[in-house]
Amino acid sequence: MFLMARDGGYLLAGMPMDNGMLLGMAAIVLGVGFAGYGLLPRPADEAPRAPMLDVIAPLENAPLTAAHWRVAALLTLALVIDINEAGESPAS
């Protein structure tokens, strides 16, 4: 569908919904559902028991490294570009 819109400047507004788009939207909904299910905690009786020496805990007070700041900057840039493009209207 995206490639079909190249003659119109890749503007998808007003195009009919095809099977690929419906399948993609269904995959998004299913993926969000699976991700939500994966975040649910296991019941205590089903949780695997770890040895006392192998306790893994998050570093709550760990400093942010340069890699963290690069990823945050990249995500900010992507968000700004996405918002900027969403507000544009096609030239008539």
PDB file of C-alpha atoms in Angstrom:
ATOM      1  CA  MET A   1       0.000   0.000   0.000  1.00  0.00           C
ATOM      2  CA  PHE A   2       2.811   2.393   0.863  1.00  0.00           C
ATOM      3  CA  LEU A   3       4.463   1.764  -2.489  1.00  0.00           C
ATOM      4  CA  MET A   4       1.143   2.302  -4.272  1.00  0.00           C
ATOM      5  CA  ALA A   5       1.055   5.831  -2.801  1.00  0.00           C
ATOM      6  CA  ARG A   6       4.376   6.942  -4.353  1.00  0.00           C
ATOM      7  CA  ASP A   7       2.611   8.695  -7.247  1.00  0.00           C
ATOM      8  CA  GLY A   8       0.651  10.788  -4.763  1.00  0.00           C
ATOM      9  CA  GLY A   9       3.638  11.852  -2.683  1.00  0.00           C
ATOM     10  CA  TYR A  10       3.187   8.916  -0.277  1.00  0.00           C
ATOM     11  CA  LEU A  11      -0.022  10.426   1.061  1.00  0.00           C
ATOM     12  CA  LEU A  12      -2.146   7.558   2.384  1.00  0.00           C
ATOM     13  CA  ALA A  13      -5.184   9.627   3.401  1.00  0.00           C
ATOM     14  CA  GLY A  14      -8.283   8.545   1.522  1.00  0.00           C
ATOM     15  CA  MET A  15      -6.809   5.272   0.262  1.00  0.00           C
ATOM     16  CA  PRO A  16      -8.893   2.143   0.819  1.00  0.00           C
ATOM     17  CA  MET A  17      -7.888  -0.308   3.515  1.00  0.00           C
ATOM     18  CA  ASP A  18      -6.288  -3.377   1.954  1.00  0.00           C
ATOM     19  CA  ASN A  19      -5.627  -6.776   3.518  1.00  0.00           C
ATOM     20  CA  GLY A  20      -1.999  -5.911   4.288  1.00  0.00           C
ATOM     21  CA  MET A  21      -3.001  -2.883   6.317  1.00  0.00           C
ATOM     22  CA  LEU A  22      -5.692  -4.805   8.202  1.00  0.00           C
ATOM     23  CA  LEU A  23      -3.219  -7.599   8.928  1.00  0.00           C
ATOM     24  CA  GLY A  24      -0.634  -5.081  10.143  1.00  0.00           C
ATOM     25  CA  MET A  25      -3.106  -3.410  12.492  1.00  0.00           C
ATOM     26  CA  ALA A  26      -4.200  -6.791  13.845  1.00  0.00           C
ATOM     27  CA  ALA A  27      -0.523  -7.678  14.425  1.00  0.00           C
ATOM     28  CA  ILE A  28      -0.059  -4.443  16.389  1.00  0.00           C
ATOM     29  CA  VAL A  29      -3.049  -5.231  18.619  1.00  0.00           C
ATOM     30  CA  LEU A  30      -1.874  -8.807  19.163  1.00  0.00           C
ATOM     31  CA  GLY A  31       1.676  -7.647  19.871  1.00  0.00           C
ATOM     32  CA  VAL A  32       0.496  -5.163  22.489  1.00  0.00           C
ATOM     33  CA  GLY A  33      -1.612  -7.887  24.094  1.00  0.00           C
ATOM     34  CA  PHE A  34       1.301 -10.339  24.169  1.00  0.00           C
ATOM     35  CA  ALA A  35       3.630  -7.680  25.572  1.00  0.00           C
ATOM     36  CA  GLY A  36       1.118  -6.862  28.310  1.00  0.00           C
ATOM     37  CA  TYR A  37       0.743 -10.549  29.160  1.00  0.00           C
ATOM     38  CA  GLY A  38       4.522 -10.913  29.292  1.00  0.00           C
ATOM     39  CA  LEU A  39       4.741  -8.100  31.825  1.00  0.00           C
ATOM     40  CA  LEU A  40       2.372  -9.806  34.267  1.00  0.00           C
ATOM     41  CA  PRO A  41       4.158 -11.356  37.239  1.00  0.00           C
ATOM     42  CA  ARG A  42       4.085 -15.108  37.695  1.00  0.00           C
ATOM     43  CA  PRO A  43       2.299 -16.557  40.712  1.00  0.00           C
ATOM     44  CA  ALA A  44       4.695 -17.182  43.601  1.00  0.00           C
ATOM     45  CA  ASP A  45       4.251 -20.962  43.455  1.00  0.00           C
ATOM     46  CA  GLU A  46       5.176 -21.071  39.733  1.00  0.00           C
ATOM     47  CA  ALA A  47       8.151 -18.719  39.899  1.00  0.00           C
ATOM     48  CA  PRO A  48      11.511 -20.444  39.481  1.00  0.00           C
ATOM     49  CA  ARG A  49      13.565 -20.560  42.632  1.00  0.00           C
ATOM     50  CA  ALA A  50      16.983 -18.978  42.208  1.00  0.00           C
ATOM     51  CA  PRO A  51      19.929 -19.898  44.397  1.00  0.00           C
ATOM     52  CA  MET A  52      20.666 -17.342  47.093  1.00  0.00           C
ATOM     53  CA  LEU A  53      24.003 -16.409  45.503  1.00  0.00           C
ATOM     54  CA  ASP A  54      22.536 -15.634  42.072  1.00  0.00           C
ATOM     55  CA  VAL A  55      20.269 -12.753  42.959  1.00  0.00           C
ATOM     56  CA  ILE A  56      20.046 -10.226  40.144  1.00  0.00           C
ATOM     57  CA  ALA A  57      18.787  -6.807  41.131  1.00  0.00           C
ATOM     58  CA  PRO A  58      18.541  -3.616  39.071  1.00  0.00           C
ATOM     59  CA  LEU A  59      21.000  -0.865  39.782  1.00  0.00           C
ATOM     60  CA  GLU A  60      18.581   1.798  40.976  1.00  0.00           C
ATOM     61  CA  ASN A  61      21.252   4.450  41.470  1.00  0.00           C
ATOM     62  CA  ALA A  62      23.426   3.605  38.475  1.00  0.00           C
ATOM     63  CA  PRO A  63      24.687   6.656  36.574  1.00  0.00           C
ATOM     64  CA  LEU A  64      23.532   7.287  33.019  1.00  0.00           C
ATOM     65  CA  THR A  65      26.315   6.701  30.545  1.00  0.00           C
ATOM     66  CA  ALA A  66      26.965   8.369  27.208  1.00  0.00           C
ATOM     67  CA  ALA A  67      25.124   5.510  25.477  1.00  0.00           C
ATOM     68  CA  HIS A  68      21.990   6.291  27.484  1.00  0.00           C
ATOM     69  CA  TRP A  69      22.125   9.952  26.482  1.00  0.00           C
ATOM     70  CA  ARG A  70      22.684   9.089  22.802  1.00  0.00           C
ATOM     71  CA  VAL A  71      19.637   6.836  22.767  1.00  0.00           C
ATOM     72  CA  ALA A  72      17.541   9.486  24.540  1.00  0.00           C
ATOM     73  CA  ALA A  73      18.668  12.122  22.020  1.00  0.00           C
ATOM     74  CA  LEU A  74      17.914   9.832  19.079  1.00  0.00           C
ATOM     75  CA  LEU A  75      14.438   9.047  20.406  1.00  0.00           C
ATOM     76  CA  THR A  76      13.778  12.755  20.980  1.00  0.00           C
ATOM     77  CA  LEU A  77      14.842  13.547  17.427  1.00  0.00           C
ATOM     78  CA  ALA A  78      12.615  10.778  16.046  1.00  0.00           C
ATOM     79  CA  LEU A  79       9.664  12.101  18.041  1.00  0.00           C
ATOM     80  CA  VAL A  80      10.205  15.666  16.826  1.00  0.00           C
ATOM     81  CA  ILE A  81      10.427  14.507  13.201  1.00  0.00           C
ATOM     82  CA  ASP A  82       7.306  12.376  13.591  1.00  0.00           C
ATOM     83  CA  ILE A  83       5.301  15.214  15.145  1.00  0.00           C
ATOM     84  CA  ASN A  84       6.572  17.663  12.527  1.00  0.00           C
ATOM     85  CA  GLU A  85       5.553  15.394   9.644  1.00  0.00           C
ATOM     86  CA  ALA A  86       2.143  14.668  11.156  1.00  0.00           C
ATOM     87  CA  GLY A  87       1.255  18.362  11.134  1.00  0.00           C
ATOM     88  CA  GLU A  88       2.163  18.953   7.488  1.00  0.00           C
ATOM     89  CA  SER A  89      -0.563  19.084   4.889  1.00  0.00           C
ATOM     90  CA  PRO A  90      -0.033  18.229   1.234  1.00  0.00           C
ATOM     91  CA  ALA A  91       0.439  21.092  -1.185  1.00  0.00           C
ATOM     92  CA  SER A  92      -2.497  21.429  -3.563  1.00  0.00           C
TER      93      SER A  92
END
